[in-house]
XYZ file of C-alpha atoms in Angstrom:
593
model
C 66.725 120.446 53.731
C 70.085 119.011 52.648
C 70.780 116.965 49.547
C 74.034 114.979 49.414
C 75.528 113.125 46.470
C 77.873 110.326 47.601
C 80.436 109.390 44.982
C 82.106 106.587 46.921
C 80.728 103.226 48.067
C 80.778 102.170 51.679
C 83.077 99.291 52.623
C 81.764 96.052 51.112
C 80.877 93.118 53.303
C 82.901 90.066 52.303
C 81.911 86.674 53.596
C 84.055 83.734 52.605
C 84.163 80.052 53.410
C 87.499 78.295 53.414
C 87.986 74.564 52.904
C 90.099 73.008 55.597
C 91.787 69.637 55.045
C 92.106 67.324 58.026
C 95.088 65.000 57.907
C 96.600 62.443 60.218
C 99.384 59.935 59.924
C 97.293 58.004 57.433
C 95.352 59.653 54.647
C 91.843 58.290 54.937
C 90.566 60.438 52.093
C 88.087 62.376 54.226
C 87.854 66.192 53.916
C 85.977 68.741 56.028
C 84.820 72.310 55.494
C 84.292 75.014 58.121
C 82.316 78.224 57.715
C 83.748 81.255 59.504
C 81.355 83.516 61.440
C 79.891 86.485 59.608
C 81.671 89.795 60.170
C 79.578 92.951 59.728
C 81.245 96.171 58.564
C 79.107 99.243 59.132
C 79.857 102.516 57.351
C 78.342 105.914 57.966
C 78.259 108.917 55.690
C 80.285 111.921 56.802
C 77.142 113.995 56.260
C 74.859 111.745 58.299
C 72.935 113.526 61.035
C 73.888 110.645 63.350
C 77.429 112.038 63.354
C 76.210 114.568 65.892
C 75.292 111.832 68.378
C 78.544 109.856 68.484
C 80.981 110.079 71.358
C 84.730 109.873 70.784
C 87.267 107.692 72.574
C 90.082 110.243 72.376
C 90.483 114.007 72.051
C 93.440 115.926 70.630
C 92.931 118.637 73.254
C 94.492 116.398 75.959
C 97.825 116.211 74.043
C 98.585 112.777 75.526
C 96.571 110.372 73.359
C 94.851 108.832 76.368
C 91.217 107.761 76.486
C 88.687 110.458 77.336
C 87.160 108.056 79.829
C 90.482 107.866 81.698
C 91.150 111.623 81.716
C 90.308 113.156 85.132
C 88.473 116.177 83.718
C 85.205 116.660 81.884
C 85.694 116.513 78.116
C 82.876 117.057 75.633
C 83.548 116.223 71.983
C 80.982 117.510 69.507
C 80.803 116.315 65.928
C 79.135 119.326 64.353
C 77.710 117.623 61.250
C 74.261 117.829 62.818
C 74.635 121.606 63.029
C 75.933 121.776 59.452
C 72.857 119.955 58.219
C 70.728 122.675 59.789
C 72.856 125.491 58.336
C 74.558 126.563 61.583
C 78.126 127.782 61.095
C 79.046 130.123 63.962
C 80.947 128.627 66.883
C 78.822 130.369 69.513
C 75.614 128.994 67.955
C 77.028 125.455 67.893
C 78.149 125.557 71.533
C 74.951 127.116 72.831
C 72.993 124.642 74.938
C 75.911 122.408 75.890
C 76.526 121.665 79.561
C 78.396 124.427 81.374
C 78.483 126.741 78.350
C 76.763 130.099 78.005
C 76.907 131.512 74.483
C 75.247 134.497 72.870
C 75.454 136.460 69.630
C 78.091 139.160 69.432
C 78.766 141.073 66.230
C 82.532 141.484 66.744
C 83.400 138.090 68.206
C 82.142 135.163 70.197
C 80.479 135.622 73.563
C 81.256 132.305 75.246
C 81.520 131.484 78.933
C 82.718 128.131 80.306
C 81.552 127.295 83.812
C 80.939 130.982 84.437
C 84.274 132.326 83.122
C 84.827 134.101 79.812
C 86.469 131.865 77.208
C 86.351 133.812 73.948
C 89.303 136.135 74.673
C 92.125 133.578 74.807
C 90.771 130.060 75.443
C 89.680 129.108 71.911
C 92.045 127.053 69.731
C 92.113 125.735 66.179
C 94.111 122.505 65.888
C 95.939 123.400 69.093
C 96.798 126.976 68.002
C 95.385 129.786 70.117
C 92.737 131.839 68.272
C 93.211 135.058 70.220
C 91.610 138.337 69.258
C 88.139 139.720 68.872
C 86.952 137.950 65.715
C 84.103 135.756 64.565
C 85.208 132.133 64.262
C 83.725 130.195 61.383
C 83.417 126.410 61.550
C 83.109 125.875 57.801
C 86.109 123.514 57.759
C 85.729 122.056 61.262
C 84.984 118.372 61.876
C 84.508 118.461 65.630
C 84.801 120.749 68.642
C 86.528 119.525 71.810
C 85.825 121.147 75.177
C 88.196 120.528 78.088
C 86.569 122.038 81.167
C 88.423 123.727 83.988
C 91.815 125.498 84.126
C 94.194 123.882 81.632
C 97.353 125.958 81.993
C 99.402 122.770 82.375
C 98.704 122.085 78.680
C 98.191 125.507 77.109
C 99.554 128.268 79.328
C 97.492 131.333 80.132
C 93.763 130.846 80.628
C 90.753 132.609 82.026
C 89.933 129.483 84.020
C 86.727 128.038 82.614
C 88.312 125.648 80.143
C 89.642 125.228 76.619
C 87.730 124.957 73.331
C 89.647 123.267 70.507
C 88.311 123.196 66.941
C 89.669 120.259 64.907
C 89.895 120.801 61.150
C 89.055 118.382 58.380
C 92.318 117.266 56.773
C 93.619 114.594 54.414
C 93.445 111.021 55.704
C 93.496 107.515 54.308
C 89.746 106.993 54.151
C 88.430 107.546 50.637
C 85.350 109.782 50.506
C 83.707 112.193 48.098
C 80.756 114.356 49.070
C 79.050 117.283 47.400
C 76.096 118.876 49.156
C 73.710 121.749 48.911
C 71.640 123.470 51.583
C 68.542 125.599 51.242
C 66.626 126.894 54.236
C 64.563 129.698 55.696
C 65.253 133.281 54.670
C 67.031 132.119 51.507
C 69.850 130.487 53.433
C 71.625 128.548 50.694
C 75.072 127.077 50.233
C 77.071 124.649 48.141
C 79.770 122.559 49.793
C 82.252 119.901 48.807
C 84.519 117.512 50.702
C 86.706 115.258 48.564
C 89.336 113.042 50.167
C 91.448 111.069 47.684
C 93.850 108.283 48.625
C 96.466 108.446 45.865
C 98.397 105.457 47.175
C 99.270 103.853 50.494
C 101.581 106.770 51.334
C 99.815 109.892 50.045
C 96.314 111.315 50.520
C 94.916 114.705 49.518
C 91.744 116.479 50.539
C 89.842 119.524 49.365
C 86.991 121.050 51.316
C 85.088 124.119 50.254
C 81.918 126.050 50.839
C 80.205 129.038 49.290
C 76.961 130.418 50.672
C 74.602 133.326 51.109
C 71.803 134.043 53.559
C 69.234 136.698 54.299
C 67.501 137.328 57.628
C 64.027 137.647 59.055
C 64.900 141.360 59.243
C 64.919 143.410 56.053
C 68.275 144.483 54.656
C 70.310 141.992 56.714
C 72.374 139.420 54.805
C 75.678 137.565 54.679
C 77.892 135.674 52.261
C 80.816 133.356 52.844
C 83.569 131.549 50.951
C 85.842 128.846 52.381
C 88.441 126.634 50.741
C 90.941 124.331 52.448
C 93.334 121.998 50.589
C 95.485 119.558 52.571
C 97.920 116.725 51.986
C 99.096 113.890 54.208
C 102.232 111.861 53.515
C 102.808 108.690 55.530
C 106.076 106.801 55.162
C 106.754 103.224 56.157
C 109.418 104.285 58.680
C 106.862 105.831 61.077
C 106.994 109.392 59.710
C 103.759 111.216 58.861
C 103.316 114.818 57.718
C 100.185 116.872 57.111
C 100.207 120.269 55.429
C 97.095 122.429 55.200
C 95.983 125.885 54.096
C 92.593 127.322 55.047
C 91.003 130.469 53.626
C 87.705 131.598 55.143
C 86.007 134.893 54.278
C 82.649 136.112 55.621
C 80.968 139.411 54.732
C 77.895 140.563 56.615
C 75.412 143.374 56.818
C 75.066 143.324 60.599
C 71.815 143.223 62.533
C 72.489 145.825 65.236
C 69.019 147.246 65.657
C 67.642 149.156 68.666
C 66.049 147.293 71.567
C 62.489 146.009 71.583
C 61.334 148.988 73.668
C 62.381 151.376 70.889
C 60.524 149.287 68.319
C 57.417 149.372 70.498
C 57.688 153.110 71.181
C 57.605 153.909 67.445
C 55.247 151.085 66.479
C 57.786 149.471 64.182
C 57.513 145.873 62.922
C 60.137 143.574 64.411
C 61.128 142.441 60.937
C 62.351 145.913 60.097
C 66.146 146.097 59.883
C 68.155 149.215 60.702
C 71.142 148.748 58.405
C 72.321 152.001 56.830
C 73.808 152.220 53.360
C 77.367 150.855 53.318
C 77.071 149.155 56.738
C 79.322 146.100 56.701
C 81.439 143.615 58.646
C 84.208 141.584 56.991
C 86.021 138.689 58.656
C 88.901 137.000 56.871
C 90.887 134.040 58.206
C 93.982 132.415 56.719
C 95.817 129.524 58.375
C 98.949 127.717 57.217
C 99.805 124.700 59.330
C 102.256 121.812 59.336
C 101.875 118.714 61.500
C 104.851 116.349 61.624
C 104.614 113.064 63.545
C 107.224 110.381 64.063
C 106.816 107.023 65.785
C 110.159 105.856 67.158
C 108.573 102.514 68.006
C 105.237 101.233 69.268
C 105.743 103.016 72.616
C 107.292 106.423 71.830
C 106.188 109.085 69.371
C 106.792 112.787 68.789
C 104.678 115.512 67.191
C 105.734 118.956 65.989
C 103.014 121.422 65.040
C 103.898 124.674 63.304
C 101.206 127.161 62.301
C 100.797 130.730 61.103
C 97.391 132.360 61.438
C 96.054 135.723 60.306
C 92.564 136.878 61.243
C 91.302 140.290 60.183
C 88.057 142.063 60.976
C 86.936 145.278 59.317
C 83.618 146.905 60.194
C 81.923 150.230 59.602
C 78.312 150.775 60.641
C 75.706 152.409 62.842
C 74.359 150.399 65.755
C 71.807 150.310 68.603
C 69.751 153.448 69.231
C 67.734 155.324 71.819
C 64.652 157.509 71.766
C 65.345 161.163 70.949
C 61.958 162.843 70.711
C 60.436 161.789 67.397
C 63.789 160.493 66.194
C 66.080 157.586 67.052
C 69.615 158.474 68.113
C 72.087 155.914 66.708
C 75.691 155.243 67.648
C 78.468 154.784 65.115
C 81.892 153.134 64.951
C 84.402 151.725 62.505
C 87.330 149.460 63.230
C 90.084 147.594 61.409
C 91.791 144.899 63.504
C 94.478 142.483 62.370
C 95.492 139.453 64.432
C 98.524 137.286 63.693
C 99.785 134.195 65.493
C 102.932 132.159 64.949
C 102.844 128.963 66.993
C 105.234 126.043 67.475
C 104.363 123.058 69.683
C 106.581 120.025 70.243
C 105.085 117.083 72.154
C 106.673 113.763 73.129
C 104.537 110.853 74.333
C 105.783 107.500 75.524
C 105.111 104.462 77.674
C 107.650 103.018 80.090
C 107.716 100.749 83.122
C 109.257 101.017 86.574
C 109.347 97.554 88.026
C 105.878 96.177 87.435
C 104.256 99.618 87.200
C 103.321 101.094 83.836
C 103.686 104.818 83.134
C 102.750 107.205 80.345
C 104.909 110.316 79.989
C 104.039 113.504 78.088
C 106.595 116.289 77.626
C 105.823 119.468 75.704
C 107.599 122.637 74.622
C 105.533 125.537 73.280
C 106.323 128.908 71.745
C 103.945 131.505 70.356
C 104.098 135.077 69.130
C 100.802 136.931 68.892
C 100.052 140.322 67.357
C 96.870 142.356 67.677
C 96.660 145.664 65.799
C 93.387 147.568 66.318
C 92.613 150.845 64.549
C 89.370 152.447 65.680
C 87.224 155.427 64.809
C 84.752 155.881 67.639
C 83.598 158.794 69.761
C 80.697 158.695 72.187
C 80.011 162.311 71.245
C 79.293 161.368 67.622
C 75.858 160.009 66.719
C 73.114 160.390 64.149
C 69.408 160.972 64.812
C 67.216 159.351 62.167
C 63.564 159.313 61.212
C 62.661 155.604 61.417
C 59.902 156.078 58.820
C 62.165 157.678 56.191
C 65.009 155.281 55.390
C 66.169 157.374 52.440
C 67.209 160.150 54.827
C 69.485 157.925 56.914
C 73.185 158.822 56.576
C 75.483 156.283 54.950
C 78.461 154.738 56.704
C 81.976 155.353 55.437
C 84.776 156.209 57.863
C 82.783 159.082 59.330
C 85.224 159.534 62.218
C 88.997 160.053 62.134
C 91.385 157.533 63.651
C 91.006 157.974 67.403
C 92.682 154.734 68.558
C 95.625 153.005 66.921
C 97.538 150.473 68.998
C 99.986 147.676 68.355
C 100.058 144.778 70.824
C 102.482 141.872 70.898
C 102.866 138.870 73.183
C 105.660 136.292 73.299
C 105.254 133.187 75.420
C 107.415 130.156 76.151
C 106.215 127.098 78.012
C 107.470 123.665 78.989
C 105.373 121.004 80.692
C 105.705 117.453 81.972
C 102.832 115.122 82.812
C 103.099 111.525 84.010
C 100.324 108.945 84.326
C 101.247 106.264 86.858
C 99.300 102.978 86.796
C 99.211 101.488 90.286
C 97.049 98.740 88.773
C 95.533 98.405 85.297
C 92.355 100.021 86.685
C 93.817 102.621 89.085
C 95.845 105.491 87.637
C 97.314 108.699 89.055
C 98.166 111.849 87.094
C 100.803 114.391 88.102
C 101.925 117.280 85.931
C 103.375 120.760 85.946
C 104.155 123.578 83.533
C 106.420 126.612 83.624
C 105.507 129.641 81.483
C 107.437 132.799 80.714
C 105.761 135.628 78.822
C 106.214 139.227 77.664
C 103.529 141.689 76.591
C 104.291 144.881 74.669
C 101.878 147.640 73.650
C 102.490 150.775 71.583
C 100.128 153.707 71.066
C 100.832 154.784 67.485
C 99.088 158.131 67.969
C 101.198 159.253 70.927
C 104.307 157.172 70.347
C 104.236 155.835 73.913
C 104.895 152.162 74.639
C 105.180 149.893 77.662
C 106.288 146.325 78.304
C 105.310 143.759 80.914
C 106.956 140.400 81.653
C 106.214 137.586 84.040
C 106.324 133.869 84.691
C 104.100 131.270 86.313
C 104.002 127.612 87.378
C 100.820 125.557 86.947
C 100.325 122.078 88.489
C 97.686 119.418 87.976
C 96.905 116.276 89.977
C 94.357 113.578 89.226
C 93.213 110.026 89.859
C 91.157 107.612 87.760
C 89.575 104.344 88.891
C 87.917 101.963 86.462
C 85.384 100.377 88.799
C 84.329 97.990 86.045
C 84.338 98.053 82.231
C 81.457 100.558 82.069
C 81.975 102.955 84.998
C 85.017 105.125 85.765
C 85.424 107.389 88.792
C 87.811 110.341 88.691
C 88.968 113.307 90.763
C 91.371 116.134 89.934
C 92.922 119.443 90.934
C 94.038 121.955 88.293
C 95.479 125.439 88.522
C 95.606 128.155 85.878
C 96.875 131.702 85.521
C 95.840 134.892 83.721
C 98.739 137.387 83.390
C 98.688 141.149 83.898
C 96.097 141.013 86.639
C 93.777 138.911 84.510
C 93.640 141.529 81.752
C 95.940 139.880 79.227
C 93.214 138.211 77.192
C 93.378 140.733 74.350
C 97.153 141.264 74.827
C 96.854 144.998 75.578
C 98.573 146.790 78.459
C 98.384 150.440 79.529
C 100.913 152.577 77.603
C 100.745 155.675 79.815
C 104.050 156.383 81.523
C 102.171 157.145 84.733
C 100.301 153.824 84.688
C 100.996 151.482 87.597
C 100.890 147.853 86.484
C 99.052 145.148 88.341
C 102.069 142.944 87.761
C 100.841 139.757 89.440
C 98.690 137.256 87.554
C 95.282 136.182 88.702
C 94.928 132.475 89.396
C 92.152 129.930 89.079
C 91.986 126.508 90.698
C 89.447 123.766 90.156
C 88.450 120.771 92.240
C 86.431 118.262 90.239
C 85.108 114.764 90.741
C 82.784 112.663 88.660
C 81.890 109.402 86.966
C 82.045 108.544 83.263
C 79.841 105.678 82.115
C 78.913 103.642 79.064
C 75.480 102.079 78.643
C 73.597 99.908 76.180
C 76.667 98.083 74.825
C 78.637 101.351 74.528
C 75.942 103.043 72.448
C 75.232 105.653 75.134
C 77.857 107.659 77.050
C 77.248 109.803 80.132
C 79.391 112.066 82.309
C 78.291 113.241 85.740
C 80.606 115.777 87.384
C 80.718 118.131 90.355
C 83.224 120.981 90.452
C 84.303 124.161 92.178
C 86.405 126.833 90.447
C 87.917 129.709 92.408
C 89.611 132.778 90.972
C 91.945 134.394 93.466
C 94.756 136.944 93.802
C 92.325 139.534 92.484
C 94.136 142.772 93.261
C 92.935 146.369 93.397
C 94.143 149.765 94.614
C 92.198 151.030 97.645
C 93.470 154.596 97.087
C 94.790 154.922 93.529
C 95.078 158.715 93.744
C 97.194 159.062 96.881
C 98.826 155.601 96.960
C 98.902 154.302 93.368
C 101.554 151.686 94.164
C 99.637 150.055 97.006
C 97.563 147.033 95.993
C 95.251 144.955 98.143
C 93.810 141.510 97.461
C 90.036 141.285 97.196
C 87.832 138.244 97.740
C 87.602 135.198 95.504
C 85.277 134.699 92.582
C 83.729 131.258 92.819
C 81.746 129.023 90.482
C 80.499 125.632 91.641
C 78.086 123.273 90.021
C 76.921 119.860 88.863
C 76.802 118.803 85.203
C 75.250 115.772 83.538
C 75.618 115.084 79.834
C 74.426 112.117 77.780
C 74.967 111.353 74.113
C 74.365 108.281 71.987
C 71.857 105.973 70.377
C 69.162 104.501 72.613
C 67.547 102.209 70.069
C 67.944 101.980 66.293
C 67.051 105.333 64.692
C 66.498 106.932 68.130
C 69.309 109.161 69.411
C 69.783 111.132 72.600
C 71.703 114.307 73.353
C 70.841 115.763 76.752
C 72.438 118.059 79.317
C 71.630 119.142 82.830
C 73.476 121.899 84.666
C 73.128 123.341 88.132
C 75.527 126.185 88.893
C 76.017 128.699 91.679
C 78.384 131.641 91.260
C 79.387 134.327 93.696
C 82.156 136.056 95.612
C 83.754 135.104 98.895
C 86.234 136.778 101.207
């Protein structure tokens, strides 16, 4: 149940009749009146559940400002207000059930696969900034989630191949709104949230969003609490300059549910609602993001955008987990870890329209730089465990840094990228896309316990080609080819490289390429949108050492990993008060030689 208090009125409908005087060369004294047709203005609350069933015309993830319908790749845009109303806050839970996405719970981070390829390591973004690292990603301040499917290296650089997930934050805009809400649900899931957007004048708007909440679980001893606050300001000048500044603080503390498997419960006759949290078990996730977004419109055809952001994401955990049968006891594993992730990102994008003869073109040029740090410190040994009596909780040992530091690494990645993409309009309804990107990157890892360090550098070129044909106003056909790369033999997702001096690097990147075709349609006077697509993704240049002991420098190329499938998604309003959100997926994955 959600209760919302709306402090601002919706736009008011104004209907006016204007007297019109008819005159000719001679004033005959006659006057006439004409009544203009009624114009309806429809507003919708930002907390309305219908927000989850609205499709968007554009998506920031494309970086070119073009219509989703005329982008030759599958793009899903999810307004997550529906999920908020039901108390769902984790990214993996929100994405679960969407076409082409496999998501599951993972205590340390997301477990998300796009079209069969892992996406949570390096293919998740917040406002265009890569959210690398093994962390849980809260959506407390997120308005919508954009999913661009297939390799997207031409826009974002390194990728695992399945696609890109971009979370778009709520920030100050020039639409006045004030909302305060409260949520109470099962297992004492309760929260208080606020979202106040104030238009100070025609040039300045400020916004403050916040949330505080707590929740228990169906299992005893499992709970969580969260705090989020995000102030932002937008300044818009009359000369075409607009700037948005935003700070986001998001902190979540959990007692994790990492119980043994069902078979262990059954073996000891334990109720499934029994939790296995030990004293002092905890997980803490803290996110802080500072971002600046500067836009300038040179004229009605050319505009530039510079995004600068600094992100820190820390995860600290210390707890027992899982468990196996050990006679009349349960043998439990244990680990603690402190991981800090930092990202400094700068993205400059230029978009413009120009003509060559009678042909219209849209040009996008981008320059990207990022520096990422990942610093894990871990206390874990497979030889260390604790056997507990499941019927005597008081005898269970408490957590608390029970192992010394056994892993302490420092990873750093620098990447530079430049891309160009041009959309050529052969006719107003037939468009061709051609783009390419060059990336240069360096990875560095240091083992703080041994003092050893290694560095790895490389570069890659990623093309994309596409075509779009508007058959009529409601149906659009498209086809595309996209290529992506994953550096360091596909193992660069968490930035780490082997620091041993004897290690032989798999220096070549792995590549993915996607062939996709489909049709995007609008039905029922644009109230219902559908996308039907067929695709094939191949990962290739997968290298291995046939004889690493005797010939460690000799690599061979194995077969390809392939994922092909058909996806159908539909979202919209069928009839008044009846909405539809449906997905169908058929996928086949395998290996080929």
